[in-house]
């Protein structure tokens, strides 16, 4: 949510006492969606850096399997940590992150045994750590076969997947 305010000032130096304003909301990603944040990341050669996998307007999610494709000649996967999104579920959280192929990260996070075994809203699902191997660019591409599940293991819809870009300098 944003508010834009403006007030006039005349050549005489008189300034309006009360500015005019307009309030508005920007929601570039319509959920339910997954996105990489930030959308654009710069890293120096040899740096360890991280990006987040963000949930956007998810409802009653008990588990995720998220697949992220990257350029293995530019980046090296170092690991992943669960974000705060599933802590809302008030259950036990299990997390498994692994390199499924030379250039494909698989992140599985689920919750179980809680009074509310699912989470809703927006937030960080996971943080992925990479090391930059050489100068260049890599798209971090969320794969179409990524999935969201409810507490009964039913598939939930994903309206959009928003990829990110890493530029190594």
PDB file of N, CA and C in Angstrom, residues 89-149:
ATOM      1  N   UNK A  89       1.507 -22.699  10.737  1.00  0.00           N
ATOM      2  CA  UNK A  89       0.683 -23.908  10.764  1.00  0.00           C
ATOM      3  C   UNK A  89       0.557 -24.502  12.161  1.00  0.00           C
ATOM      4  N   UNK A  90       1.393 -24.112  13.089  1.00  0.00           N
ATOM      5  CA  UNK A  90       1.356 -24.596  14.465  1.00  0.00           C
ATOM      6  C   UNK A  90       1.461 -26.111  14.547  1.00  0.00           C
ATOM      7  N   UNK A  91       2.270 -26.681  13.703  1.00  0.00           N
ATOM      8  CA  UNK A  91       2.531 -28.122  13.742  1.00  0.00           C
ATOM      9  C   UNK A  91       4.015 -28.362  13.617  1.00  0.00           C
ATOM     10  N   UNK A  92       4.395 -29.610  13.505  1.00  0.00           N
ATOM     11  CA  UNK A  92       5.790 -29.968  13.293  1.00  0.00           C
ATOM     12  C   UNK A  92       6.122 -29.750  11.817  1.00  0.00           C
ATOM     13  N   UNK A  93       7.318 -29.273  11.554  1.00  0.00           N
ATOM     14  CA  UNK A  93       7.721 -28.997  10.174  1.00  0.00           C
ATOM     15  C   UNK A  93       8.831 -29.962   9.785  1.00  0.00           C
ATOM     16  N   UNK A  94       8.675 -30.556   8.622  1.00  0.00           N
ATOM     17  CA  UNK A  94       9.727 -31.393   8.056  1.00  0.00           C
ATOM     18  C   UNK A  94      10.215 -30.707   6.794  1.00  0.00           C
ATOM     19  N   UNK A  95      11.519 -30.693   6.621  1.00  0.00           N
ATOM     20  CA  UNK A  95      12.114 -30.010   5.476  1.00  0.00           C
ATOM     21  C   UNK A  95      13.161 -30.907   4.840  1.00  0.00           C
ATOM     22  N   UNK A  96      13.101 -31.026   3.527  1.00  0.00           N
ATOM     23  CA  UNK A  96      14.102 -31.760   2.771  1.00  0.00           C
ATOM     24  C   UNK A  96      14.447 -30.915   1.552  1.00  0.00           C
ATOM     25  N   UNK A  97      15.697 -30.547   1.443  1.00  0.00           N
ATOM     26  CA  UNK A  97      16.149 -29.806   0.275  1.00  0.00           C
ATOM     27  C   UNK A  97      17.348 -30.537  -0.293  1.00  0.00           C
ATOM     28  N   UNK A  98      17.386 -30.675  -1.604  1.00  0.00           N
ATOM     29  CA  UNK A  98      18.496 -31.401  -2.208  1.00  0.00           C
ATOM     30  C   UNK A  98      18.698 -30.950  -3.639  1.00  0.00           C
ATOM     31  N   UNK A  99      19.857 -31.281  -4.136  1.00  0.00           N
ATOM     32  CA  UNK A  99      20.161 -31.060  -5.533  1.00  0.00           C
ATOM     33  C   UNK A  99      19.688 -32.305  -6.271  1.00  0.00           C
ATOM     34  N   UNK A 100      18.641 -32.156  -7.051  1.00  0.00           N
ATOM     35  CA  UNK A 100      18.024 -33.303  -7.722  1.00  0.00           C
ATOM     36  C   UNK A 100      18.732 -33.650  -9.027  1.00  0.00           C
ATOM     37  N   UNK A 101      19.365 -32.688  -9.611  1.00  0.00           N
ATOM     38  CA  UNK A 101      20.171 -32.872 -10.810  1.00  0.00           C
ATOM     39  C   UNK A 101      21.282 -31.851 -10.744  1.00  0.00           C
ATOM     40  N   UNK A 102      22.149 -31.811 -11.737  1.00  0.00           N
ATOM     41  CA  UNK A 102      23.267 -30.866 -11.718  1.00  0.00           C
ATOM     42  C   UNK A 102      22.776 -29.426 -11.645  1.00  0.00           C
ATOM     43  N   UNK A 103      21.577 -29.152 -12.149  1.00  0.00           N
ATOM     44  CA  UNK A 103      21.071 -27.774 -12.203  1.00  0.00           C
ATOM     45  C   UNK A 103      19.625 -27.648 -11.730  1.00  0.00           C
ATOM     46  N   UNK A 104      19.190 -28.540 -10.841  1.00  0.00           N
ATOM     47  CA  UNK A 104      17.805 -28.536 -10.371  1.00  0.00           C
ATOM     48  C   UNK A 104      17.745 -28.732  -8.857  1.00  0.00           C
ATOM     49  N   UNK A 105      17.261 -27.701  -8.163  1.00  0.00           N
ATOM     50  CA  UNK A 105      17.088 -27.774  -6.706  1.00  0.00           C
ATOM     51  C   UNK A 105      15.660 -28.216  -6.410  1.00  0.00           C
ATOM     52  N   UNK A 106      15.521 -29.147  -5.484  1.00  0.00           N
ATOM     53  CA  UNK A 106      14.201 -29.594  -5.030  1.00  0.00           C
ATOM     54  C   UNK A 106      14.054 -29.214  -3.560  1.00  0.00           C
ATOM     55  N   UNK A 107      12.991 -28.468  -3.253  1.00  0.00           N
ATOM     56  CA  UNK A 107      12.696 -28.062  -1.879  1.00  0.00           C
ATOM     57  C   UNK A 107      11.352 -28.664  -1.493  1.00  0.00           C
ATOM     58  N   UNK A 108      11.345 -29.502  -0.470  1.00  0.00           N
ATOM     59  CA  UNK A 108      10.118 -30.083   0.066  1.00  0.00           C
ATOM     60  C   UNK A 108       9.977 -29.624   1.510  1.00  0.00           C
ATOM     61  N   UNK A 109       8.842 -29.006   1.821  1.00  0.00           N
ATOM     62  CA  UNK A 109       8.554 -28.589   3.190  1.00  0.00           C
ATOM     63  C   UNK A 109       7.103 -28.946   3.470  1.00  0.00           C
ATOM     64  N   UNK A 110       6.850 -29.521   4.636  1.00  0.00           N
ATOM     65  CA  UNK A 110       5.483 -29.887   5.004  1.00  0.00           C
ATOM     66  C   UNK A 110       5.313 -29.737   6.508  1.00  0.00           C
ATOM     67  N   UNK A 111       4.068 -29.632   6.924  1.00  0.00           N
ATOM     68  CA  UNK A 111       3.742 -29.545   8.334  1.00  0.00           C
ATOM     69  C   UNK A 111       2.771 -30.670   8.688  1.00  0.00           C
ATOM     70  N   UNK A 112       2.800 -31.107   9.930  1.00  0.00           N
ATOM     71  CA  UNK A 112       1.934 -32.195  10.365  1.00  0.00           C
ATOM     72  C   UNK A 112       1.727 -32.125  11.875  1.00  0.00           C
ATOM     73  N   UNK A 113       0.751 -32.862  12.371  1.00  0.00           N
ATOM     74  CA  UNK A 113       0.478 -33.017  13.812  1.00  0.00           C
ATOM     75  C   UNK A 113       0.143 -31.734  14.550  1.00  0.00           C
ATOM     76  N   UNK A 114      -0.412 -30.769  13.902  1.00  0.00           N
ATOM     77  CA  UNK A 114      -0.765 -29.549  14.613  1.00  0.00           C
ATOM     78  C   UNK A 114      -2.270 -29.366  14.685  1.00  0.00           C
ATOM     79  N   UNK A 115      -2.722 -28.456  15.536  1.00  0.00           N
ATOM     80  CA  UNK A 115      -4.142 -28.116  15.580  1.00  0.00           C
ATOM     81  C   UNK A 115      -4.586 -27.487  14.276  1.00  0.00           C
ATOM     82  N   UNK A 116      -3.664 -26.739  13.628  1.00  0.00           N
ATOM     83  CA  UNK A 116      -3.922 -26.105  12.328  1.00  0.00           C
ATOM     84  C   UNK A 116      -2.808 -26.541  11.385  1.00  0.00           C
ATOM     85  N   UNK A 117      -2.948 -27.728  10.773  1.00  0.00           N
ATOM     86  CA  UNK A 117      -1.841 -28.287   9.989  1.00  0.00           C
ATOM     87  C   UNK A 117      -1.714 -27.712   8.581  1.00  0.00           C
ATOM     88  N   UNK A 118      -1.969 -26.435   8.426  1.00  0.00           N
ATOM     89  CA  UNK A 118      -1.760 -25.784   7.135  1.00  0.00           C
ATOM     90  C   UNK A 118      -1.516 -24.302   7.379  1.00  0.00           C
ATOM     91  N   UNK A 119      -0.984 -23.643   6.372  1.00  0.00           N
ATOM     92  CA  UNK A 119      -0.675 -22.225   6.482  1.00  0.00           C
ATOM     93  C   UNK A 119      -1.323 -21.471   5.336  1.00  0.00           C
ATOM     94  N   UNK A 120      -1.615 -20.206   5.566  1.00  0.00           N
ATOM     95  CA  UNK A 120      -2.227 -19.351   4.548  1.00  0.00           C
ATOM     96  C   UNK A 120      -1.542 -17.995   4.551  1.00  0.00           C
ATOM     97  N   UNK A 121      -1.670 -17.298   3.432  1.00  0.00           N
ATOM     98  CA  UNK A 121      -1.138 -15.945   3.325  1.00  0.00           C
ATOM     99  C   UNK A 121       0.046 -15.855   2.398  1.00  0.00           C
ATOM    100  N   UNK A 122       0.899 -14.880   2.680  1.00  0.00           N
ATOM    101  CA  UNK A 122       2.105 -14.631   1.893  1.00  0.00           C
ATOM    102  C   UNK A 122       3.303 -14.633   2.824  1.00  0.00           C
ATOM    103  N   UNK A 123       4.454 -15.026   2.311  1.00  0.00           N
ATOM    104  CA  UNK A 123       5.667 -15.024   3.124  1.00  0.00           C
ATOM    105  C   UNK A 123       6.748 -15.879   2.500  1.00  0.00           C
ATOM    106  N   UNK A 124       7.842 -16.022   3.226  1.00  0.00           N
ATOM    107  CA  UNK A 124       8.994 -16.783   2.734  1.00  0.00           C
ATOM    108  C   UNK A 124       8.793 -18.265   3.025  1.00  0.00           C
ATOM    109  N   UNK A 125       8.740 -19.065   1.961  1.00  0.00           N
ATOM    110  CA  UNK A 125       8.661 -20.522   2.112  1.00  0.00           C
ATOM    111  C   UNK A 125      10.047 -21.084   2.398  1.00  0.00           C
ATOM    112  N   UNK A 126      11.043 -20.647   1.630  1.00  0.00           N
ATOM    113  CA  UNK A 126      12.410 -21.160   1.799  1.00  0.00           C
ATOM    114  C   UNK A 126      13.408 -20.127   1.311  1.00  0.00           C
ATOM    115  N   UNK A 127      14.620 -20.219   1.858  1.00  0.00           N
ATOM    116  CA  UNK A 127      15.748 -19.435   1.390  1.00  0.00           C
ATOM    117  C   UNK A 127      16.748 -20.414   0.793  1.00  0.00           C
ATOM    118  N   UNK A 128      17.167 -20.140  -0.446  1.00  0.00           N
ATOM    119  CA  UNK A 128      18.122 -21.010  -1.140  1.00  0.00           C
ATOM    120  C   UNK A 128      19.464 -20.292  -1.210  1.00  0.00           C
ATOM    121  N   UNK A 129      20.531 -21.030  -0.923  1.00  0.00           N
ATOM    122  CA  UNK A 129      21.887 -20.475  -0.934  1.00  0.00           C
ATOM    123  C   UNK A 129      22.658 -21.007  -2.136  1.00  0.00           C
ATOM    124  N   UNK A 130      23.319 -20.085  -2.832  1.00  0.00           N
ATOM    125  CA  UNK A 130      24.143 -20.429  -3.984  1.00  0.00           C
ATOM    126  C   UNK A 130      25.525 -19.813  -3.814  1.00  0.00           C
ATOM    127  N   UNK A 131      26.495 -20.393  -4.507  1.00  0.00           N
ATOM    128  CA  UNK A 131      27.813 -19.802  -4.647  1.00  0.00           C
ATOM    129  C   UNK A 131      27.968 -19.436  -6.114  1.00  0.00           C
ATOM    130  N   UNK A 132      28.525 -18.249  -6.393  1.00  0.00           N
ATOM    131  CA  UNK A 132      28.728 -17.845  -7.781  1.00  0.00           C
ATOM    132  C   UNK A 132      30.060 -18.403  -8.281  1.00  0.00           C
ATOM    133  N   UNK A 133      30.016 -19.071  -9.438  1.00  0.00           N
ATOM    134  CA  UNK A 133      31.185 -19.766  -9.970  1.00  0.00           C
ATOM    135  C   UNK A 133      31.959 -18.960 -11.003  1.00  0.00           C
ATOM    136  N   UNK A 134      31.251 -18.132 -11.765  1.00  0.00           N
ATOM    137  CA  UNK A 134      31.905 -17.336 -12.812  1.00  0.00           C
ATOM    138  C   UNK A 134      30.981 -16.187 -13.185  1.00  0.00           C
ATOM    139  N   UNK A 135      31.526 -15.219 -13.877  1.00  0.00           N
ATOM    140  CA  UNK A 135      30.708 -14.103 -14.349  1.00  0.00           C
ATOM    141  C   UNK A 135      29.703 -14.612 -15.368  1.00  0.00           C
ATOM    142  N   UNK A 136      28.525 -14.046 -15.319  1.00  0.00           N
ATOM    143  CA  UNK A 136      27.470 -14.451 -16.243  1.00  0.00           C
ATOM    144  C   UNK A 136      26.113 -14.216 -15.631  1.00  0.00           C
ATOM    145  N   UNK A 137      25.124 -14.860 -16.211  1.00  0.00           N
ATOM    146  CA  UNK A 137      23.742 -14.673 -15.781  1.00  0.00           C
ATOM    147  C   UNK A 137      23.056 -16.025 -15.690  1.00  0.00           C
ATOM    148  N   UNK A 138      22.205 -16.178 -14.697  1.00  0.00           N
ATOM    149  CA  UNK A 138      21.407 -17.391 -14.553  1.00  0.00           C
ATOM    150  C   UNK A 138      19.976 -17.028 -14.190  1.00  0.00           C
ATOM    151  N   UNK A 139      19.042 -17.575 -14.933  1.00  0.00           N
ATOM    152  CA  UNK A 139      17.643 -17.472 -14.549  1.00  0.00           C
ATOM    153  C   UNK A 139      17.383 -18.511 -13.470  1.00  0.00           C
ATOM    154  N   UNK A 140      16.641 -18.130 -12.437  1.00  0.00           N
ATOM    155  CA  UNK A 140      16.164 -19.078 -11.431  1.00  0.00           C
ATOM    156  C   UNK A 140      14.720 -19.348 -11.805  1.00  0.00           C
ATOM    157  N   UNK A 141      14.499 -20.493 -12.450  1.00  0.00           N
ATOM    158  CA  UNK A 141      13.211 -20.781 -13.078  1.00  0.00           C
ATOM    159  C   UNK A 141      12.417 -21.785 -12.246  1.00  0.00           C
ATOM    160  N   UNK A 142      11.307 -21.315 -11.691  1.00  0.00           N
ATOM    161  CA  UNK A 142      10.394 -22.206 -10.965  1.00  0.00           C
ATOM    162  C   UNK A 142       9.723 -23.128 -11.982  1.00  0.00           C
ATOM    163  N   UNK A 143       9.772 -24.412 -11.729  1.00  0.00           N
ATOM    164  CA  UNK A 143       9.268 -25.395 -12.682  1.00  0.00           C
ATOM    165  C   UNK A 143       7.758 -25.614 -12.555  1.00  0.00           C
ATOM    166  N   UNK A 144       7.116 -25.853 -13.693  1.00  0.00           N
ATOM    167  CA  UNK A 144       5.669 -26.062 -13.745  1.00  0.00           C
ATOM    168  C   UNK A 144       5.218 -27.249 -12.900  1.00  0.00           C
ATOM    169  N   UNK A 145       6.082 -28.243 -12.722  1.00  0.00           N
ATOM    170  CA  UNK A 145       5.683 -29.409 -11.928  1.00  0.00           C
ATOM    171  C   UNK A 145       5.926 -29.214 -10.430  1.00  0.00           C
ATOM    172  N   UNK A 146       6.219 -27.971 -10.006  1.00  0.00           N
ATOM    173  CA  UNK A 146       6.205 -27.658  -8.578  1.00  0.00           C
ATOM    174  C   UNK A 146       4.764 -27.809  -8.094  1.00  0.00           C
ATOM    175  N   UNK A 147       4.590 -28.168  -6.819  1.00  0.00           N
ATOM    176  CA  UNK A 147       3.219 -28.408  -6.366  1.00  0.00           C
ATOM    177  C   UNK A 147       2.995 -27.936  -4.935  1.00  0.00           C
ATOM    178  N   UNK A 148       1.729 -27.598  -4.679  1.00  0.00           N
ATOM    179  CA  UNK A 148       1.239 -27.262  -3.349  1.00  0.00           C
ATOM    180  C   UNK A 148       0.219 -28.318  -2.966  1.00  0.00           C
ATOM    181  N   UNK A 149       0.185 -28.691  -1.684  1.00  0.00           N
ATOM    182  CA  UNK A 149      -0.754 -29.718  -1.211  1.00  0.00           C
ATOM    183  C   UNK A 149      -1.475 -29.239   0.038  1.00  0.00           C
TER     184      UNK A 149
END
